[in-house]
Each structure stands twice: as structure tokens, then as C-alpha cells.
Amino acid sequence: MPARHKLLILDDEQDILDLFREFLTRLPGEPEIHTAINGARALALLESEPFSLLLTDLKMPNIDGFQVLTIARKKYPGLKTVVISGLGDEQTRSRAYSLGIDLFLEKPKSNKEINLFVDCIEALLNREEVGGFRGIQSKGISDIVQMECLSKNSTVLKIINGPMEGKIWIHDGDIMDAAVGELTGEAAFKKIFGWKSGHFENLPGDPARPRTIHNSYQGLLLDSAQSADESEGGEAPPAEAGAPAAPPATPLAAIARIKGVEFVVSMDTADAKKFDHWGAENPEKAAAWCQKTMQGFRALGEQLKAGPLNQLIAMGSQNNAAMISNASATKDLCVGFHRSLTTT
Amino acid sequence: MGLLDIFSKSAGEVKFENLPRGSFTVDPSGKLIASTLPQAYPEELLRGMATAVLSAFQAAREAGQQLRELHVSFGSLKLTAREQRGGAIIFLAPAS
């Protein structure tokens, strides 16, 4: 006789917990159902005994569903995970699935949907593992920061890279501060951004942390990627015995990971034929356009005595492009991005 | 002659604090159509701006990019240009 399944339901509303408990008692095999009203409680329950399935809401105060899922997927790779959420948009779904969940279900609203919901859970519980790998996907720091900011989360990202430890404070999707060693603010963020491998964990948010970073997360990621580009690929992680280093990502790929970025071209200011690119359909033309445009406006700046050319935003009907130079004006960078992504 | 020199100012001597605020319109050939800038502002500099803007729109077309607008930030000046039937309207404002 198969062992009874143990289910854990996590939601910050007691009525919803009671409702889902009632739905799931219909499951054959009379599973043992536990509930948790907050993320900390759910994590403690998972720690204390083995569960077959975790059903969780996403939007919750302090530790949200994404944070619980991140930890649960990492610590309990055999645990089946289901998101039950009222947030059905594609972005939320993609983010949840990227964490390796098994199912994303919207909260049922009718009898028919309730039956379907119970059937889905039953099918998932009876599903035999047929091989393959389960686990958290490998993500870069820009992905992790973007995920937290896009979801308007409040969290402290603790990032460990060998003997170094950094923290990034995020409140309601805004990056408030960062710290690593004696560095704080943007300098610390850029240092952490330069790390190519390591691991991270989400700590509960710290709304009392004073704000030292006022740049938007997109602007900060672009600046950091630009800094990494200038420092020839960022900082190598310190050696850590037994820890295989992740394959190094190119600085352009780091920018390209920012949601909404469509292409990136980097070229020598003096010679547009010397370029590197990611995602550009016609990189030669894009490099020539960027170099010619930047050159023209640099000359205009000198003619007007208007100071250095800081940045140029070209807005099109479909997409936009931002052009900037490095500090020594030896390289130009052109980033094409979707109109929905702002540069401020 | 020498006495009046102190009142004259060549285009090359425009200082940061004297950068213009206003707008002007140019046709596809770069000819000035209308302007809200002070009349004393050197036309040579306006032509320079028009050339840079129209060249940028042209270069974008050659690269297959359909541009509507350019926002250019210099250390002390912001230039915004909007494409208008091959010509452009150009807005100038000191950088805040």
C-alpha cells in the first residue's frame, strides 16, 4: 500500500488555506494536509518533515512565494511544487517556471475549475519520475536582481563568491543599497555584479536599510555591465577548493540578459569594423551607424563647447537604442531595447 | 577697431553658461525654417546642429532603423530632435 502523501499549502490568508484544505481532502488516498500562513512557517515545516508537495501563493508579505520556492527547490529537489496564484500574467508564470516548479495554477473560481484543480494535483502526485534533472537553474546576478525588482519584492540578496560575501538590499523592487567588504552603494553593487560565479540566498527584506542607491535597476545594470566591459570581463572569482567555476559570461551577454534588451554592439571609437555584438541582425550596419552618430555628436559637442557627450538615445517606432562611450572614449556601446524598457 | 573687439564674440567662444534654450526647425537640406532662439546666436552653430541631427537620421535609415526622435545629452546641454518629413525640429535646453 503506497504511503500517504503529505501536502503543504502556503498562503497568507486563513480563509484560502481552509478552502484549499477542503478541496484537497477530495483527493483519493486521503493525503495528510498541512498549512502555513507565512513563508517562515512553511520553511520550518519543510525542514521538520518530508513532504510530497508544496502548494504556494506568490504574493505574500516578508518572505514571498518566489523566495520560498527558491529555497525549497534548492534544499528539497524531490519536492513537487505548485503555484496557486491570482497573478496569471506571462511574466509571473515564466519567473515561477524558471524556478523549476511543476505546475502554475490560477486560483479556481468555479466548481468546474475546482474539479480541474483537484484533478491536476492528483495527476501530479501520481506522476512517476521518468528521469531527467530537477533543480534550480543557473542564473547570473543580473537575472536574479531583475527577477526581484520586476516582482517588486522586498528582500536582501546574500551573494557568496568564494571567501567574499556581498549583500544587495531590495525594497518594493527598488535597489536600496549594496555592501561588500568596505564598499557600499553603487560601488559595492558593481563589484558584486562583476562576480561570475557563486551562490545566493534570499534573506527577509530590511525596510529600515537607508537608501544609498537612487539609480533605477535597469540603469544600474547597464552601468554595471558597462563597467564590467571596461574592466575586460569583470573580476575573476577567487579560487575555492572543489568548486568548479561557471563558464565566464561575456560582458555583452550580461547586458543582453536584461529583459527588453534586443541587441548589443560594442565597437572601437576609431574603427567601427572592430566590433563585438550580441543579438544584432546586422551588426556591421549597426556598428557603422552607432560610430558615425556618436562621432558626429562628439564633434558637435566640441563645436558648441557643450561638454562631453554623455549619452544618446535614439527612439524608433518599434524599438529604441542607447549609445554611450567608455570613460576614455575608446569604445562605443550601442544597446537596442524594446520601447517598454526605459533608460531612466 | 580694437575697442570693439571686446564686444565681439566668435562662435568658438560660446561658453557653457551661454548655451541656448529654445527650438528651431530645419528642412531636409538643413536650411533654417523657424527659430525661437536669440537672433544673436551664431547661425553657424545652428547649421552644425542641423547637420549632425540630419546625418544621424540618415545614418539610421541606412542601417535599417526607423528613428523618430533623438535625445542627446552633453555635459551642459540637452538636445532633442524630432524627425519631420525628412527635416527636423530641434529643442535645446541646458542640462539640469
mmCIF file of N, CA, C and O in Angstrom, chain A residues 263 282 284-290 292-294 296-321 323 336 339, chain B residues 11-16 19 41 44-46 48-50 52-53 55-77 79 92:
data_model
loop_
_atom_site.group_PDB
_atom_site.id
_atom_site.type_symbol
_atom_site.label_atom_id
_atom_site.label_comp_id
_atom_site.label_asym_id
_atom_site.label_seq_id
_atom_site.Cartn_x
_atom_site.Cartn_y
_atom_site.Cartn_z
ATOM 1 N N PHE A 263 19.484 43.927 -28.686
ATOM 2 C CA PHE A 263 20.823 43.673 -29.228
ATOM 3 C C PHE A 263 21.842 44.574 -28.546
ATOM 4 O O PHE A 263 21.478 45.605 -27.966
ATOM 5 N N ASN A 282 22.072 42.778 -38.052
ATOM 6 C CA ASN A 282 23.091 43.217 -38.986
ATOM 7 C C ASN A 282 24.130 44.051 -38.228
ATOM 8 O O ASN A 282 24.085 45.281 -38.233
ATOM 9 N N GLU A 284 27.275 44.765 -38.600
ATOM 10 C CA GLU A 284 28.170 45.701 -39.311
ATOM 11 C C GLU A 284 27.474 47.053 -39.473
ATOM 12 O O GLU A 284 28.050 48.107 -39.201
ATOM 13 N N LYS A 285 26.211 46.988 -39.930
ATOM 14 C CA LYS A 285 25.461 48.234 -40.158
ATOM 15 C C LYS A 285 25.205 48.959 -38.851
ATOM 16 O O LYS A 285 25.309 50.187 -38.768
ATOM 17 N N ALA A 286 24.848 48.189 -37.815
ATOM 18 C CA ALA A 286 24.562 48.810 -36.518
ATOM 19 C C ALA A 286 25.820 49.473 -35.966
ATOM 20 O O ALA A 286 25.764 50.589 -35.429
ATOM 21 N N ALA A 287 26.963 48.802 -36.109
ATOM 22 C CA ALA A 287 28.230 49.361 -35.595
ATOM 23 C C ALA A 287 28.582 50.640 -36.371
ATOM 24 O O ALA A 287 28.994 51.645 -35.769
ATOM 25 N N ALA A 288 28.393 50.592 -37.686
ATOM 26 C CA ALA A 288 28.724 51.767 -38.507
ATOM 27 C C ALA A 288 27.802 52.938 -38.144
ATOM 28 O O ALA A 288 28.252 54.091 -38.030
ATOM 29 N N TRP A 289 26.517 52.640 -37.944
ATOM 30 C CA TRP A 289 25.543 53.680 -37.586
ATOM 31 C C TRP A 289 25.905 54.315 -36.248
ATOM 32 O O TRP A 289 25.962 55.538 -36.114
ATOM 33 N N CYS A 290 26.181 53.459 -35.277
ATOM 34 C CA CYS A 290 26.495 53.954 -33.937
ATOM 35 C C CYS A 290 27.770 54.806 -33.975
ATOM 36 O O CYS A 290 27.805 55.909 -33.427
ATOM 37 N N LYS A 292 29.199 56.374 -36.508
ATOM 38 C CA LYS A 292 29.010 57.614 -37.262
ATOM 39 C C LYS A 292 28.212 58.629 -36.432
ATOM 40 O O LYS A 292 28.539 59.818 -36.381
ATOM 41 N N THR A 293 27.158 58.126 -35.785
ATOM 42 C CA THR A 293 26.300 59.021 -34.998
ATOM 43 C C THR A 293 27.053 59.597 -33.806
ATOM 44 O O THR A 293 27.007 60.806 -33.539
ATOM 45 N N MET A 294 27.753 58.742 -33.091
ATOM 46 C CA MET A 294 28.496 59.203 -31.914
ATOM 47 C C MET A 294 29.595 60.182 -32.336
ATOM 48 O O MET A 294 29.816 61.210 -31.674
ATOM 49 N N GLY A 296 29.635 62.134 -34.975
ATOM 50 C CA GLY A 296 29.007 63.388 -35.386
ATOM 51 C C GLY A 296 28.648 64.252 -34.183
ATOM 52 O O GLY A 296 28.912 65.462 -34.163
ATOM 53 N N PHE A 297 28.068 63.626 -33.154
ATOM 54 C CA PHE A 297 27.651 64.412 -31.987
ATOM 55 C C PHE A 297 28.827 64.762 -31.082
ATOM 56 O O PHE A 297 28.789 65.783 -30.404
ATOM 57 N N ARG A 298 29.863 63.924 -31.089
ATOM 58 C CA ARG A 298 31.062 64.301 -30.327
ATOM 59 C C ARG A 298 31.666 65.578 -30.928
ATOM 60 O O ARG A 298 32.042 66.503 -30.215
ATOM 61 N N ALA A 299 31.710 65.605 -32.256
ATOM 62 C CA ALA A 299 32.256 66.784 -32.947
ATOM 63 C C ALA A 299 31.377 68.002 -32.673
ATOM 64 O O ALA A 299 31.875 69.107 -32.436
ATOM 65 N N LEU A 300 30.054 67.775 -32.634
ATOM 66 C CA LEU A 300 29.133 68.880 -32.357
ATOM 67 C C LEU A 300 29.350 69.411 -30.938
ATOM 68 O O LEU A 300 29.357 70.627 -30.707
ATOM 69 N N GLY A 301 29.539 68.495 -29.990
ATOM 70 C CA GLY A 301 29.784 68.903 -28.601
ATOM 71 C C GLY A 301 31.016 69.788 -28.494
ATOM 72 O O GLY A 301 31.018 70.772 -27.744
ATOM 73 N N GLU A 302 32.043 69.430 -29.258
ATOM 74 C CA GLU A 302 33.264 70.245 -29.234
ATOM 75 C C GLU A 302 32.997 71.608 -29.856
ATOM 76 O O GLU A 302 33.433 72.646 -29.362
ATOM 77 N N GLN A 303 32.252 71.592 -30.964
ATOM 78 C CA GLN A 303 31.947 72.851 -31.660
ATOM 79 C C GLN A 303 31.135 73.780 -30.749
ATOM 80 O O GLN A 303 31.382 74.984 -30.695
ATOM 81 N N LEU A 304 30.187 73.202 -30.016
ATOM 82 C CA LEU A 304 29.321 74.019 -29.153
ATOM 83 C C LEU A 304 29.964 74.316 -27.801
ATOM 84 O O LEU A 304 29.442 75.118 -27.032
ATOM 85 N N LYS A 305 31.063 73.647 -27.521
ATOM 86 C CA LYS A 305 31.690 73.690 -26.192
ATOM 87 C C LYS A 305 30.646 73.345 -25.117
ATOM 88 O O LYS A 305 30.486 74.050 -24.115
ATOM 89 N N ALA A 306 29.921 72.274 -25.390
ATOM 90 C CA ALA A 306 28.817 71.877 -24.517
ATOM 91 C C ALA A 306 29.205 70.749 -23.561
ATOM 92 O O ALA A 306 28.350 70.163 -22.911
ATOM 93 N N GLY A 307 30.491 70.444 -23.497
ATOM 94 C CA GLY A 307 30.922 69.389 -22.597
ATOM 95 C C GLY A 307 30.917 68.036 -23.281
ATOM 96 O O GLY A 307 30.544 67.918 -24.447
ATOM 97 N N PRO A 308 31.309 67.010 -22.557
ATOM 98 C CA PRO A 308 31.410 65.682 -23.185
ATOM 99 C C PRO A 308 30.042 65.115 -23.557
ATOM 100 O O PRO A 308 29.032 65.460 -22.950
ATOM 101 N N LEU A 309 30.044 64.266 -24.573
ATOM 102 C CA LEU A 309 28.811 63.579 -24.971
ATOM 103 C C LEU A 309 28.574 62.451 -23.968
ATOM 104 O O LEU A 309 29.333 61.492 -23.904
ATOM 105 N N ASN A 310 27.525 62.582 -23.164
ATOM 106 C CA ASN A 310 27.274 61.574 -22.115
ATOM 107 C C ASN A 310 26.511 60.374 -22.641
ATOM 108 O O ASN A 310 26.892 59.247 -22.420
ATOM 109 N N GLN A 311 25.414 60.634 -23.303
ATOM 110 C CA GLN A 311 24.647 59.510 -23.855
ATOM 111 C C GLN A 311 23.717 59.999 -24.953
ATOM 112 O O GLN A 311 23.410 61.186 -25.040
ATOM 113 N N LEU A 312 23.333 59.060 -25.778
ATOM 114 C CA LEU A 312 22.441 59.386 -26.888
ATOM 115 C C LEU A 312 21.354 58.303 -26.931
ATOM 116 O O LEU A 312 21.672 57.120 -26.922
ATOM 117 N N ILE A 313 20.122 58.739 -26.912
ATOM 118 C CA ILE A 313 19.019 57.777 -27.007
ATOM 119 C C ILE A 313 18.328 58.013 -28.346
ATOM 120 O O ILE A 313 17.897 59.130 -28.636
ATOM 121 N N ALA A 314 18.260 56.977 -29.143
ATOM 122 C CA ALA A 314 17.579 57.054 -30.437
ATOM 123 C C ALA A 314 16.269 56.300 -30.311
ATOM 124 O O ALA A 314 16.276 55.112 -29.957
ATOM 125 N N MET A 315 15.157 56.996 -30.557
ATOM 126 C CA MET A 315 13.854 56.347 -30.370
ATOM 127 C C MET A 315 13.205 56.074 -31.715
ATOM 128 O O MET A 315 13.086 56.976 -32.545
ATOM 129 N N GLY A 316 12.818 54.820 -31.901
ATOM 130 C CA GLY A 316 12.198 54.425 -33.157
ATOM 131 C C GLY A 316 10.753 54.043 -32.953
ATOM 132 O O GLY A 316 10.228 54.118 -31.850
ATOM 133 N N SER A 317 10.103 53.606 -34.042
ATOM 134 C CA SER A 317 8.700 53.239 -33.915
ATOM 135 C C SER A 317 8.551 51.888 -33.227
ATOM 136 O O SER A 317 7.560 51.637 -32.544
ATOM 137 N N GLN A 318 9.531 50.995 -33.415
ATOM 138 C CA GLN A 318 9.450 49.664 -32.812
ATOM 139 C C GLN A 318 10.330 49.534 -31.560
ATOM 140 O O GLN A 318 9.922 48.961 -30.572
ATOM 141 N N ASN A 319 11.544 50.032 -31.691
ATOM 142 C CA ASN A 319 12.457 49.896 -30.553
ATOM 143 C C ASN A 319 13.362 51.119 -30.461
ATOM 144 O O ASN A 319 13.345 51.986 -31.330
ATOM 145 N N ASN A 320 14.105 51.154 -29.390
ATOM 146 C CA ASN A 320 14.988 52.282 -29.116
ATOM 147 C C ASN A 320 16.419 51.789 -29.035
ATOM 148 O O ASN A 320 16.671 50.594 -28.934
ATOM 149 N N ALA A 321 17.347 52.738 -29.068
ATOM 150 C CA ALA A 321 18.750 52.361 -28.878
ATOM 151 C C ALA A 321 19.425 53.413 -28.015
ATOM 152 O O ALA A 321 19.140 54.610 -28.139
ATOM 153 N N MET A 323 23.187 54.846 -26.793
ATOM 154 C CA MET A 323 24.604 54.806 -27.149
ATOM 155 C C MET A 323 25.399 55.548 -26.094
ATOM 156 O O MET A 323 25.027 56.653 -25.687
ATOM 157 N N GLY A 336 20.307 48.107 -28.145
ATOM 158 C CA GLY A 336 18.953 48.209 -28.692
ATOM 159 C C GLY A 336 17.984 47.601 -27.702
ATOM 160 O O GLY A 336 18.252 46.528 -27.154
ATOM 161 N N ARG A 339 10.684 49.219 -26.599
ATOM 162 C CA ARG A 339 10.152 50.520 -26.152
ATOM 163 C C ARG A 339 9.648 50.495 -24.719
ATOM 164 O O ARG A 339 9.612 51.517 -24.049
ATOM 165 N N ALA B 11 32.051 82.365 -32.701
ATOM 166 C CA ALA B 11 31.278 81.159 -32.380
ATOM 167 C C ALA B 11 32.055 80.236 -31.452
ATOM 168 O O ALA B 11 31.484 79.567 -30.601
ATOM 169 N N GLY B 12 33.359 80.222 -31.609
ATOM 170 C CA GLY B 12 34.194 79.327 -30.812
ATOM 171 C C GLY B 12 34.271 79.741 -29.356
ATOM 172 O O GLY B 12 34.753 78.989 -28.517
ATOM 173 N N GLU B 13 33.802 80.924 -29.028
ATOM 174 C CA GLU B 13 33.921 81.394 -27.652
ATOM 175 C C GLU B 13 32.636 81.224 -26.833
ATOM 176 O O GLU B 13 32.538 81.719 -25.725
ATOM 177 N N VAL B 14 31.658 80.533 -27.396
ATOM 178 C CA VAL B 14 30.411 80.332 -26.649
ATOM 179 C C VAL B 14 30.715 79.527 -25.392
ATOM 180 O O VAL B 14 31.372 78.491 -25.444
ATOM 181 N N LYS B 15 30.295 80.055 -24.258
ATOM 182 C CA LYS B 15 30.626 79.382 -23.001
ATOM 183 C C LYS B 15 29.441 78.551 -22.521
ATOM 184 O O LYS B 15 28.313 78.735 -22.945
ATOM 185 N N PHE B 16 29.723 77.638 -21.570
ATOM 186 C CA PHE B 16 28.689 76.758 -21.040
ATOM 187 C C PHE B 16 27.443 77.538 -20.611
ATOM 188 O O PHE B 16 26.335 77.183 -20.921
ATOM 189 N N LEU B 19 24.871 78.663 -23.235
ATOM 190 C CA LEU B 19 24.283 77.696 -24.163
ATOM 191 C C LEU B 19 22.800 78.017 -24.351
ATOM 192 O O LEU B 19 22.145 78.498 -23.425
ATOM 193 N N TYR B 41 22.348 84.338 -31.642
ATOM 194 C CA TYR B 41 23.008 83.031 -31.571
ATOM 195 C C TYR B 41 23.569 82.678 -32.940
ATOM 196 O O TYR B 41 22.866 82.759 -33.962
ATOM 197 N N GLU B 44 25.979 79.612 -37.623
ATOM 198 C CA GLU B 44 26.931 78.540 -37.941
ATOM 199 C C GLU B 44 26.746 77.349 -36.977
ATOM 200 O O GLU B 44 26.824 76.186 -37.368
ATOM 201 N N LEU B 45 26.489 77.692 -35.711
ATOM 202 C CA LEU B 45 26.287 76.621 -34.733
ATOM 203 C C LEU B 45 24.962 75.900 -34.974
ATOM 204 O O LEU B 45 24.859 74.680 -34.806
ATOM 205 N N LEU B 46 23.947 76.660 -35.378
ATOM 206 C CA LEU B 46 22.662 76.022 -35.693
ATOM 207 C C LEU B 46 22.825 75.062 -36.868
ATOM 208 O O LEU B 46 22.279 73.956 -36.869
ATOM 209 N N GLY B 48 25.539 73.542 -37.660
ATOM 210 C CA GLY B 48 26.284 72.381 -37.138
ATOM 211 C C GLY B 48 25.345 71.382 -36.495
ATOM 212 O O GLY B 48 25.444 70.165 -36.715
ATOM 213 N N MET B 49 24.397 71.906 -35.707
ATOM 214 C CA MET B 49 23.438 71.008 -35.036
ATOM 215 C C MET B 49 22.535 70.314 -36.059
ATOM 216 O O MET B 49 22.284 69.113 -35.973
ATOM 217 N N ALA B 50 22.055 71.116 -37.014
ATOM 218 C CA ALA B 50 21.165 70.554 -38.041
ATOM 219 C C ALA B 50 21.884 69.456 -38.819
ATOM 220 O O ALA B 50 21.311 68.386 -39.077
ATOM 221 N N ALA B 52 24.420 67.567 -37.838
ATOM 222 C CA ALA B 52 24.620 66.360 -37.005
ATOM 223 C C ALA B 52 23.314 65.570 -36.887
ATOM 224 O O ALA B 52 23.307 64.339 -37.011
ATOM 225 N N VAL B 53 22.206 66.285 -36.679
ATOM 226 C CA VAL B 53 20.912 65.611 -36.495
ATOM 227 C C VAL B 53 20.464 64.930 -37.789
ATOM 228 O O VAL B 53 20.096 63.746 -37.796
ATOM 229 N N SER B 55 22.239 64.036 -40.324
ATOM 230 C CA SER B 55 23.152 62.922 -40.645
ATOM 231 C C SER B 55 22.816 61.699 -39.806
ATOM 232 O O SER B 55 22.895 60.562 -40.281
ATOM 233 N N ALA B 56 22.457 61.933 -38.530
ATOM 234 C CA ALA B 56 22.127 60.799 -37.659
ATOM 235 C C ALA B 56 20.868 60.094 -38.151
ATOM 236 O O ALA B 56 20.807 58.856 -38.185
ATOM 237 N N PHE B 57 19.851 60.873 -38.552
ATOM 238 C CA PHE B 57 18.629 60.254 -39.085
ATOM 239 C C PHE B 57 18.937 59.489 -40.377
ATOM 240 O O PHE B 57 18.439 58.385 -40.592
ATOM 241 N N GLN B 58 19.784 60.091 -41.214
ATOM 242 C CA GLN B 58 20.143 59.453 -42.482
ATOM 243 C C GLN B 58 20.912 58.145 -42.226
ATOM 244 O O GLN B 58 20.628 57.110 -42.826
ATOM 245 N N ALA B 59 21.888 58.208 -41.296
ATOM 246 C CA ALA B 59 22.686 57.013 -40.985
ATOM 247 C C ALA B 59 21.789 55.905 -40.427
ATOM 248 O O ALA B 59 21.993 54.723 -40.708
ATOM 249 N N ALA B 60 20.799 56.299 -39.640
ATOM 250 C CA ALA B 60 19.875 55.304 -39.083
ATOM 251 C C ALA B 60 19.087 54.636 -40.201
ATOM 252 O O ALA B 60 18.902 53.415 -40.205
ATOM 253 N N ARG B 61 18.615 55.455 -41.154
ATOM 254 C CA ARG B 61 17.857 54.880 -42.285
ATOM 255 C C ARG B 61 18.725 53.868 -43.038
ATOM 256 O O ARG B 61 18.279 52.795 -43.405
ATOM 257 N N GLU B 62 19.995 54.231 -43.233
ATOM 258 C CA GLU B 62 20.911 53.331 -43.957
ATOM 259 C C GLU B 62 21.134 52.033 -43.186
ATOM 260 O O GLU B 62 21.399 50.992 -43.771
ATOM 261 N N ALA B 63 21.047 52.118 -41.852
ATOM 262 C CA ALA B 63 21.242 50.914 -41.030
ATOM 263 C C ALA B 63 19.937 50.156 -40.824
ATOM 264 O O ALA B 63 19.892 49.174 -40.089
ATOM 265 N N GLY B 64 18.874 50.616 -41.468
ATOM 266 C CA GLY B 64 17.582 49.926 -41.352
ATOM 267 C C GLY B 64 16.812 50.271 -40.096
ATOM 268 O O GLY B 64 15.909 49.544 -39.691
ATOM 269 N N GLN B 65 17.186 51.357 -39.431
ATOM 270 C CA GLN B 65 16.484 51.777 -38.212
ATOM 271 C C GLN B 65 15.562 52.952 -38.553
ATOM 272 O O GLN B 65 16.019 53.910 -39.172
ATOM 273 N N GLN B 66 14.313 52.837 -38.159
ATOM 274 C CA GLN B 66 13.377 53.938 -38.397
ATOM 275 C C GLN B 66 13.315 54.796 -37.148
ATOM 276 O O GLN B 66 12.672 54.436 -36.181
ATOM 277 N N LEU B 67 14.001 55.907 -37.154
ATOM 278 C CA LEU B 67 14.053 56.756 -35.966
ATOM 279 C C LEU B 67 13.004 57.846 -36.014
ATOM 280 O O LEU B 67 12.701 58.391 -37.071
ATOM 281 N N ARG B 68 12.474 58.166 -34.850
ATOM 282 C CA ARG B 68 11.531 59.279 -34.739
ATOM 283 C C ARG B 68 12.165 60.418 -33.959
ATOM 284 O O ARG B 68 11.894 61.574 -34.199
ATOM 285 N N GLU B 69 13.016 60.057 -33.023
ATOM 286 C CA GLU B 69 13.483 61.055 -32.079
ATOM 287 C C GLU B 69 14.893 60.752 -31.600
ATOM 288 O O GLU B 69 15.268 59.571 -31.487
ATOM 289 N N LEU B 70 15.634 61.788 -31.309
ATOM 290 C CA LEU B 70 16.983 61.621 -30.738
ATOM 291 C C LEU B 70 17.062 62.457 -29.467
ATOM 292 O O LEU B 70 16.625 63.616 -29.459
ATOM 293 N N HIS B 71 17.610 61.875 -28.419
ATOM 294 C CA HIS B 71 17.852 62.621 -27.181
ATOM 295 C C HIS B 71 19.353 62.572 -26.943
ATOM 296 O O HIS B 71 19.900 61.489 -26.696
ATOM 297 N N VAL B 72 19.998 63.711 -27.033
ATOM 298 C CA VAL B 72 21.456 63.738 -26.906
ATOM 299 C C VAL B 72 21.814 64.537 -25.659
ATOM 300 O O VAL B 72 21.392 65.688 -25.506
ATOM 301 N N SER B 73 22.576 63.911 -24.760
ATOM 302 C CA SER B 73 22.962 64.596 -23.519
ATOM 303 C C SER B 73 24.449 64.913 -23.544
ATOM 304 O O SER B 73 25.282 63.999 -23.548
ATOM 305 N N PHE B 74 24.756 66.190 -23.565
ATOM 306 C CA PHE B 74 26.136 66.643 -23.394
ATOM 307 C C PHE B 74 26.295 67.050 -21.929
ATOM 308 O O PHE B 74 25.309 67.124 -21.174
ATOM 309 N N GLY B 75 27.515 67.364 -21.554
ATOM 310 C CA GLY B 75 27.766 67.764 -20.174
ATOM 311 C C GLY B 75 26.899 68.925 -19.731
ATOM 312 O O GLY B 75 26.421 68.958 -18.596
ATOM 313 N N SER B 76 26.670 69.885 -20.622
ATOM 314 C CA SER B 76 25.925 71.071 -20.195
ATOM 315 C C SER B 76 24.749 71.413 -21.111
ATOM 316 O O SER B 76 24.161 72.476 -20.985
ATOM 317 N N LEU B 77 24.416 70.541 -22.009
ATOM 318 C CA LEU B 77 23.322 70.831 -22.953
ATOM 319 C C LEU B 77 22.559 69.566 -23.299
ATOM 320 O O LEU B 77 23.156 68.495 -23.481
ATOM 321 N N LEU B 79 19.958 68.095 -26.123
ATOM 322 C CA LEU B 79 19.415 68.347 -27.461
ATOM 323 C C LEU B 79 18.405 67.239 -27.770
ATOM 324 O O LEU B 79 18.719 66.060 -27.630
ATOM 325 N N LEU B 92 16.537 72.685 -27.669
ATOM 326 C CA LEU B 92 17.778 72.823 -26.906
ATOM 327 C C LEU B 92 17.459 73.307 -25.503
ATOM 328 O O LEU B 92 16.618 74.187 -25.321
#
